[in-house]
Short mmCIF file of C-alpha atoms in Angstrom, two decimals:
data_model
loop_
_atom_site.label_atom_id
_atom_site.label_comp_id
_atom_site.label_asym_id
_atom_site.label_seq_id
_atom_site.Cartn_x
_atom_site.Cartn_y
_atom_site.Cartn_z
CA MET A 1 -20.09 -83.78 -154.51
CA ALA A 2 -18.65 -82.67 -151.18
CA LYS A 3 -15.21 -82.08 -149.74
CA ILE A 4 -13.03 -85.17 -149.48
CA ARG A 5 -10.23 -85.71 -146.99
CA ALA A 6 -6.90 -86.77 -148.42
CA GLU A 7 -7.04 -90.15 -146.68
CA GLN A 8 -10.52 -90.81 -148.15
CA LEU A 9 -9.57 -89.99 -151.73
CA ALA A 10 -8.38 -93.43 -152.84
CA ALA A 11 -11.66 -95.07 -151.84
CA ALA A 12 -13.71 -92.20 -153.29
CA VAL A 13 -12.16 -92.33 -156.79
CA LYS A 14 -12.63 -96.10 -156.97
CA LYS A 15 -16.32 -95.67 -156.21
CA ASN A 16 -16.94 -92.71 -158.49
CA LEU A 17 -14.57 -90.63 -160.61
CA ALA A 18 -15.63 -86.96 -160.63
CA PRO A 19 -15.23 -84.81 -163.76
CA VAL A 20 -13.41 -82.05 -161.82
CA TYR A 21 -11.01 -82.16 -158.86
CA PHE A 22 -9.45 -79.30 -156.95
CA ILE A 23 -6.47 -80.16 -154.71
CA THR A 24 -5.30 -77.40 -152.37
CA GLY A 25 -2.72 -77.34 -149.58
CA ASP A 26 0.86 -76.62 -148.57
CA GLU A 27 2.06 -80.17 -147.86
CA PRO A 28 3.82 -81.07 -151.16
CA LEU A 29 4.08 -84.82 -150.57
CA ILE A 30 0.39 -85.31 -149.77
CA VAL A 31 -0.71 -82.98 -152.57
CA GLN A 32 1.41 -84.98 -155.02
CA GLU A 33 0.06 -88.30 -153.75
CA CYS A 34 -3.52 -87.03 -154.12
CA CYS A 35 -2.79 -86.08 -157.72
CA ASP A 36 -1.20 -89.48 -158.35
CA THR A 37 -4.27 -91.21 -156.92
CA ILE A 38 -6.61 -89.31 -159.24
CA ARG A 39 -4.39 -89.84 -162.30
CA GLN A 40 -4.11 -93.58 -161.62
CA ALA A 41 -7.89 -93.96 -161.24
CA ALA A 42 -8.40 -91.94 -164.43
CA ARG A 43 -5.93 -94.08 -166.39
CA GLU A 44 -7.79 -97.19 -165.31
CA GLN A 45 -10.93 -95.66 -166.85
CA GLY A 46 -9.32 -94.82 -170.16
CA PHE A 47 -7.93 -91.32 -169.60
CA SER A 48 -4.61 -92.11 -171.24
CA GLU A 49 -3.50 -88.59 -172.22
CA ARG A 50 -2.44 -85.77 -169.89
CA GLU A 51 -1.96 -82.06 -170.55
CA LEU A 52 -0.15 -80.00 -167.91
CA HIS A 53 -0.43 -76.22 -167.64
CA HIS A 54 1.02 -73.69 -165.18
CA THR A 55 -0.63 -70.32 -164.57
CA ASP A 56 2.54 -68.30 -165.10
CA THR A 57 2.84 -65.09 -167.10
CA HIS A 58 2.56 -66.99 -170.40
CA PHE A 59 -0.62 -68.87 -169.51
CA SER A 60 -4.05 -67.98 -170.84
CA TRP A 61 -7.26 -69.53 -169.54
CA ASP A 62 -8.32 -69.84 -173.17
CA GLU A 63 -6.16 -72.96 -173.12
CA LEU A 64 -8.77 -74.65 -170.94
CA TYR A 65 -11.44 -73.99 -173.59
CA ASN A 66 -9.15 -75.09 -176.41
CA SER A 67 -7.94 -78.26 -174.66
CA ALA A 68 -11.41 -79.32 -173.56
CA ASN A 69 -12.83 -78.93 -177.06
CA ALA A 70 -9.89 -80.26 -179.06
CA LEU A 71 -10.02 -83.83 -180.34
CA SER A 72 -7.05 -85.95 -179.36
CA LEU A 73 -5.09 -87.79 -182.02
CA PHE A 74 -3.81 -90.35 -179.56
CA ALA A 75 -6.51 -90.99 -176.95
CA ASP A 76 -10.26 -90.88 -176.51
CA LYS A 77 -10.04 -89.38 -173.01
CA LYS A 78 -7.57 -87.00 -171.40
CA ILE A 79 -6.66 -85.24 -168.16
CA ILE A 80 -6.23 -81.47 -168.18
CA GLU A 81 -4.10 -80.52 -165.19
CA ILE A 82 -3.69 -76.86 -164.28
CA ARG A 83 -1.33 -75.72 -161.54
CA ILE A 84 -2.62 -72.43 -160.09
CA HIS A 85 0.59 -71.00 -158.64
CA ASN A 86 -0.94 -68.57 -156.11
CA GLY A 87 -4.32 -70.19 -155.47
CA LYS A 88 -6.16 -67.33 -157.20
CA PRO A 89 -7.33 -67.88 -160.79
CA ALA A 90 -8.30 -64.19 -161.10
CA ASP A 91 -11.31 -63.04 -163.11
CA ALA A 92 -10.40 -64.84 -166.32
CA GLY A 93 -9.72 -68.09 -164.51
CA SER A 94 -12.84 -67.83 -162.38
CA LYS A 95 -14.97 -67.31 -165.49
CA ALA A 96 -13.31 -70.21 -167.32
CA ILE A 97 -13.75 -72.62 -164.38
CA VAL A 98 -17.38 -71.65 -163.83
CA GLU A 99 -18.18 -72.06 -167.52
CA TYR A 100 -16.39 -75.41 -167.76
CA CYS A 101 -18.15 -76.75 -164.65
CA SER A 102 -21.53 -75.74 -166.08
CA SER A 103 -21.08 -78.39 -168.78
CA PRO A 104 -18.06 -80.64 -168.17
CA ASN A 105 -16.82 -82.81 -171.03
CA ASP A 106 -17.35 -86.53 -170.41
CA ASP A 107 -14.07 -87.32 -172.17
CA THR A 108 -12.05 -84.85 -170.10
CA LEU A 109 -11.05 -84.84 -166.44
CA LEU A 110 -10.06 -81.42 -165.09
CA LEU A 111 -7.51 -81.47 -162.25
CA LEU A 112 -6.77 -78.12 -160.59
CA VAL A 113 -3.94 -77.87 -158.07
CA SER A 114 -3.01 -74.91 -155.89
CA PRO A 115 -1.41 -73.90 -152.61
CA LYS A 116 -3.67 -73.41 -149.60
CA ILE A 117 -6.53 -71.01 -150.34
CA ASP A 118 -8.16 -68.62 -147.88
CA SER A 119 -11.74 -68.66 -146.62
CA ARG A 120 -12.75 -65.95 -149.06
CA SER A 121 -11.71 -68.09 -152.02
CA GLN A 122 -13.76 -70.97 -150.64
CA LYS A 123 -16.85 -68.79 -151.00
CA SER A 124 -16.04 -67.74 -154.55
CA LYS A 125 -18.13 -68.63 -157.61
CA TRP A 126 -15.40 -70.80 -159.12
CA PHE A 127 -14.93 -72.84 -155.92
CA THR A 128 -18.69 -73.30 -155.54
CA ALA A 129 -18.94 -74.36 -159.17
CA ILE A 130 -16.30 -77.06 -158.62
CA GLU A 131 -18.11 -78.38 -155.54
CA LYS A 132 -21.39 -78.71 -157.47
CA VAL A 133 -20.03 -81.08 -160.12
CA GLY A 134 -16.69 -82.27 -158.75
CA ALA A 135 -14.73 -82.70 -155.56
CA THR A 136 -12.32 -80.60 -153.50
CA VAL A 137 -9.50 -82.00 -151.40
CA GLN A 138 -8.01 -79.70 -148.78
CA VAL A 139 -4.62 -80.98 -147.66
CA TRP A 140 -3.78 -80.01 -144.11
CA PRO A 141 -0.20 -79.99 -142.82
CA ILE A 142 0.88 -82.79 -140.52
CA GLY A 143 1.81 -81.10 -137.25
CA ILE A 144 4.16 -82.40 -134.58
CA PRO A 145 1.31 -83.93 -132.51
CA GLN A 146 -0.08 -85.79 -135.56
CA MET A 147 3.27 -86.92 -136.93
CA PRO A 148 3.62 -90.17 -134.87
CA ARG A 149 0.19 -91.41 -136.00
CA TRP A 150 0.97 -90.51 -139.61
CA VAL A 151 4.34 -92.31 -139.48
CA ASP A 152 2.71 -95.36 -137.88
CA GLN A 153 0.15 -95.50 -140.71
CA ARG A 154 2.89 -95.18 -143.35
CA LEU A 155 4.94 -97.92 -141.73
CA LYS A 156 1.94 -100.27 -141.67
CA ALA A 157 1.17 -99.45 -145.30
CA ALA A 158 4.76 -100.50 -146.08
CA GLY A 159 4.25 -103.79 -144.23
CA LEU A 160 6.26 -102.70 -141.21
CA HIS A 161 5.50 -102.45 -137.52
CA ALA A 162 7.35 -100.28 -135.01
CA ASP A 163 7.09 -99.58 -131.29
CA SER A 164 6.23 -96.08 -130.08
CA GLU A 165 9.83 -95.21 -129.21
CA ALA A 166 11.03 -96.11 -132.70
CA ILE A 167 8.26 -93.99 -134.22
CA ASP A 168 9.24 -91.04 -132.03
CA ILE A 169 12.84 -91.36 -133.17
CA LEU A 170 11.85 -91.29 -136.83
CA CYS A 171 9.60 -88.27 -136.23
CA ALA A 172 12.33 -86.31 -134.47
CA ARG A 173 15.08 -87.17 -136.92
CA THR A 174 13.06 -86.20 -139.96
CA GLU A 175 11.88 -83.02 -138.22
CA GLY A 176 8.38 -83.03 -139.70
CA ASN A 177 9.66 -83.50 -143.27
CA LEU A 178 7.17 -85.99 -144.71
CA LEU A 179 9.20 -86.72 -147.81
CA ALA A 180 12.28 -87.47 -145.70
CA ALA A 181 10.17 -89.75 -143.48
CA VAL A 182 8.84 -91.68 -146.49
CA GLN A 183 12.36 -92.08 -147.87
CA GLU A 184 13.58 -93.45 -144.54
CA ILE A 185 10.64 -95.88 -144.39
CA GLU A 186 11.65 -97.21 -147.80
CA LYS A 187 15.15 -97.86 -146.47
CA LEU A 188 13.74 -99.50 -143.34
CA LYS A 189 11.98 -102.08 -145.53
CA LEU A 190 15.44 -103.41 -146.34
CA ALA A 191 16.75 -103.21 -142.77
CA ALA A 192 13.92 -104.98 -140.90
CA GLU A 193 14.41 -108.75 -140.90
CA ASP A 194 11.02 -109.64 -139.39
CA ASN A 195 9.17 -106.46 -140.41
CA PHE A 196 9.39 -105.18 -136.83
CA ILE A 197 11.43 -102.12 -135.91
CA ASP A 198 12.40 -101.27 -132.36
CA ALA A 199 14.13 -98.14 -131.11
CA GLN A 200 17.61 -99.61 -131.41
CA LEU A 201 17.15 -100.61 -135.05
CA MET A 202 15.51 -97.27 -135.87
CA THR A 203 18.41 -95.37 -134.35
CA ALA A 204 20.91 -97.36 -136.36
CA ALA A 205 19.00 -97.28 -139.64
CA VAL A 206 17.64 -93.76 -139.89
CA MET A 207 19.95 -91.06 -141.15
CA ASP A 208 20.11 -87.89 -139.05
CA SER A 209 18.52 -84.99 -140.87
CA ALA A 210 20.82 -82.51 -139.15
CA ARG A 211 24.52 -82.51 -138.31
CA TYR A 212 23.63 -81.56 -134.76
CA ASP A 213 21.29 -84.36 -133.72
CA ILE A 214 18.16 -83.42 -131.75
CA PHE A 215 18.32 -86.65 -129.77
CA GLY A 216 22.00 -85.98 -129.12
CA LEU A 217 21.07 -82.61 -127.67
CA VAL A 218 18.48 -84.17 -125.37
CA ASP A 219 20.83 -86.93 -124.20
CA LYS A 220 23.60 -84.42 -123.46
CA ALA A 221 21.17 -82.39 -121.39
CA ILE A 222 19.87 -85.40 -119.44
CA TYR A 223 23.44 -86.55 -118.91
CA GLY A 224 24.19 -83.18 -117.29
CA ASP A 225 26.61 -81.88 -119.92
CA SER A 226 25.17 -78.37 -120.05
CA ARG A 227 27.94 -76.81 -122.14
CA SER A 228 27.78 -79.44 -124.91
CA ALA A 229 23.97 -79.37 -124.87
CA ALA A 230 23.98 -75.58 -125.28
CA THR A 231 26.47 -75.91 -128.17
CA SER A 232 24.22 -78.48 -129.87
CA LEU A 233 21.23 -76.19 -129.45
CA GLN A 234 23.13 -73.35 -131.09
CA GLY A 235 24.18 -75.68 -133.92
CA LEU A 236 20.62 -76.85 -134.53
CA ARG A 237 19.47 -73.23 -134.60
CA SER A 238 22.14 -72.30 -137.14
CA GLU A 239 21.06 -75.22 -139.36
CA GLY A 240 17.51 -73.91 -139.47
CA THR A 241 15.85 -76.41 -137.15
CA GLU A 242 12.33 -75.34 -136.26
CA PRO A 243 11.96 -74.26 -132.59
CA LEU A 244 8.73 -76.29 -132.29
CA THR A 245 10.60 -79.50 -133.15
CA LEU A 246 13.18 -78.85 -130.43
CA LEU A 247 10.46 -77.88 -127.96
CA TRP A 248 8.67 -81.16 -128.65
CA ALA A 249 11.83 -83.20 -127.99
CA LEU A 250 12.78 -81.33 -124.79
CA THR A 251 9.23 -81.27 -123.41
CA ARG A 252 8.81 -84.98 -124.03
CA GLU A 253 11.81 -85.82 -121.84
CA ILE A 254 10.88 -83.30 -119.15
CA ARG A 255 7.36 -84.73 -118.87
CA SER A 256 8.71 -88.28 -118.85
CA LEU A 257 11.06 -87.41 -115.96
CA ASN A 258 8.22 -85.75 -114.07
CA ASN A 259 5.84 -88.67 -114.66
CA ILE A 260 8.46 -91.19 -113.52
CA LYS A 261 9.20 -89.12 -110.40
CA GLU A 262 5.50 -88.89 -109.50
CA ALA A 263 5.03 -92.63 -110.04
CA MET A 264 8.02 -93.44 -107.83
CA ASP A 265 6.61 -91.18 -105.11
CA THR A 266 3.53 -93.41 -105.03
CA GLY A 267 5.67 -96.52 -104.55
CA GLU A 268 6.11 -97.67 -108.14
CA SER A 269 9.55 -98.95 -109.11
CA PHE A 270 11.78 -96.93 -111.41
CA ASP A 271 11.88 -99.72 -114.03
CA ALA A 272 8.09 -99.99 -114.16
CA ALA A 273 7.60 -96.23 -114.36
CA ALA A 274 10.30 -95.88 -117.02
CA ARG A 275 8.73 -98.63 -119.11
CA LYS A 276 5.31 -96.97 -118.94
CA ASN A 277 6.84 -93.71 -120.15
CA GLY A 278 8.62 -95.25 -123.13
CA VAL A 279 12.17 -95.10 -121.78
CA TRP A 280 14.07 -97.92 -123.44
CA GLU A 281 16.68 -99.97 -121.66
CA LYS A 282 19.84 -98.20 -122.81
CA ARG A 283 18.54 -94.79 -121.71
CA LYS A 284 17.45 -95.81 -118.22
CA PRO A 285 20.83 -94.90 -116.61
CA LEU A 286 20.50 -91.37 -118.05
CA PHE A 287 17.03 -90.94 -116.58
CA LYS A 288 18.00 -92.44 -113.24
CA ALA A 289 20.96 -90.05 -112.91
CA ALA A 290 18.82 -87.08 -114.01
CA LEU A 291 16.19 -87.83 -111.37
CA LYS A 292 18.89 -87.70 -108.68
CA ARG A 293 20.20 -84.40 -110.04
CA ILE A 294 16.96 -82.52 -110.83
CA LYS A 295 14.59 -81.62 -108.00
CA PRO A 296 10.80 -82.03 -108.44
CA ARG A 297 10.31 -78.27 -108.17
CA GLN A 298 12.76 -77.76 -111.03
CA LEU A 299 10.77 -80.18 -113.20
CA GLN A 300 7.57 -78.25 -112.50
CA ASP A 301 9.33 -74.99 -113.38
CA LEU A 302 10.54 -76.55 -116.65
CA ILE A 303 7.03 -77.72 -117.54
CA ARG A 304 5.72 -74.18 -117.02
CA LYS A 305 8.58 -72.76 -119.07
CA ALA A 306 7.83 -75.26 -121.87
CA ALA A 307 4.23 -74.06 -121.88
CA LEU A 308 5.51 -70.49 -122.22
CA ALA A 309 7.70 -71.51 -125.17
CA ASP A 310 4.67 -73.11 -126.82
CA ARG A 311 2.70 -69.87 -126.45
CA VAL A 312 5.60 -67.84 -127.86
CA THR A 313 5.90 -70.07 -130.95
CA LYS A 314 2.16 -69.60 -131.54
CA GLY A 315 2.43 -65.84 -131.22
CA VAL A 316 0.33 -65.58 -128.06
CA GLY A 317 3.18 -65.21 -125.58
CA THR A 318 6.07 -62.79 -125.18
CA GLY A 319 9.74 -63.66 -125.08
CA ASN A 320 12.60 -65.02 -127.18
CA VAL A 321 11.81 -68.65 -127.93
CA TRP A 322 15.49 -69.54 -128.39
CA ASN A 323 16.40 -68.17 -124.97
CA ILE A 324 13.53 -70.16 -123.47
CA LEU A 325 14.77 -73.29 -125.26
CA LEU A 326 18.21 -72.61 -123.79
CA ASP A 327 16.66 -72.36 -120.32
CA LEU A 328 14.90 -75.68 -120.89
CA THR A 329 18.12 -77.31 -122.10
CA LEU A 330 20.15 -76.07 -119.16
CA GLY A 331 17.37 -76.88 -116.73
CA LEU A 332 17.19 -80.43 -118.07
CA ALA A 333 20.94 -80.61 -117.48
CA GLY A 334 20.31 -79.73 -113.84
CA MET A 335 21.32 -76.07 -113.91
CA PRO A 336 18.99 -73.53 -112.28
CA VAL A 337 17.56 -71.31 -114.98
CA LEU A 338 17.60 -67.52 -115.05
CA THR A 339 20.84 -67.27 -113.11
CA ALA A 340 23.72 -64.99 -114.00
CA LYS A 341 25.47 -67.94 -115.63
CA THR A 342 22.42 -68.68 -117.74
CA GLN A 343 22.16 -65.08 -118.84
CA ARG A 344 25.73 -65.16 -120.13
CA LEU A 345 24.82 -68.12 -122.33
CA GLU A 346 21.77 -66.48 -123.92
CA PHE A 347 21.68 -66.30 -127.69
CA ARG A 348 21.79 -62.98 -129.42
CA SER A 349 18.84 -62.21 -131.65
#
């Protein structure tokens, strides 16, 4: 069998249940859901017993041999689940996995779970042995760009529909935390009267994941309240907010302002341009005031500075990302960046 993507797993196990599965990745929610999917499919096929092992200091890979060969007193079929804590089964584990995969037990399903493994491990004998008789599922993290699509899919799976602005709000307020997003979606099922969620309902229903709200920071900046926006940025930093999340929120508004300005320069009305760029009705006065305050050249400078911040967060640019985020925040508030006043506001590393 070949590699299976997490989103394909449910269909794959219904079609054919493999004797061995290896789930690897650093996204706990998706890893857990993949395991649940396999367990549920196995239970439906008579695997009613489950043994769980962790490869800590007290674990011996002999337990795999013993469990696979032991007769159960309570069930005909069982699941042996082994959590490999560091993704490396070592020599003893590699030997045990290879030997098991050479002749898997029809009455046993082996489920191996580990954090993300490196490319070297994917070329190992034990990994190759699993691929020959079973299936591997590599769980990739959901990044900021993929989060809106993932949230939209989860909402639809819950019987809900939301506009793009509402989805963006949920993404920002859960800050890439998939478990938090799923929990909020469960609450939204109770709040949506007609199964449709707009930005206003989303704002009211979703709990802020931080005391200093990311959207509050952005609105303060667009409003022109540079001091309060800078304070919110410092608060979000102190609460451990990821710089990439803040960069996404600030860049989104900067690009929206620039797109609206360019559309208006070609003769399009503000309302039409704002609607195309996802600016909902209650925020239009903020954007209209910001466009009067911020010059087009400033917007272009902010877009370039946002690109620099993106490179810094990825390790391919130089600079202090928090100082760049401060420049973006103050620039969005209409203050020229890199002035003496800006320098006095810079964060200390």
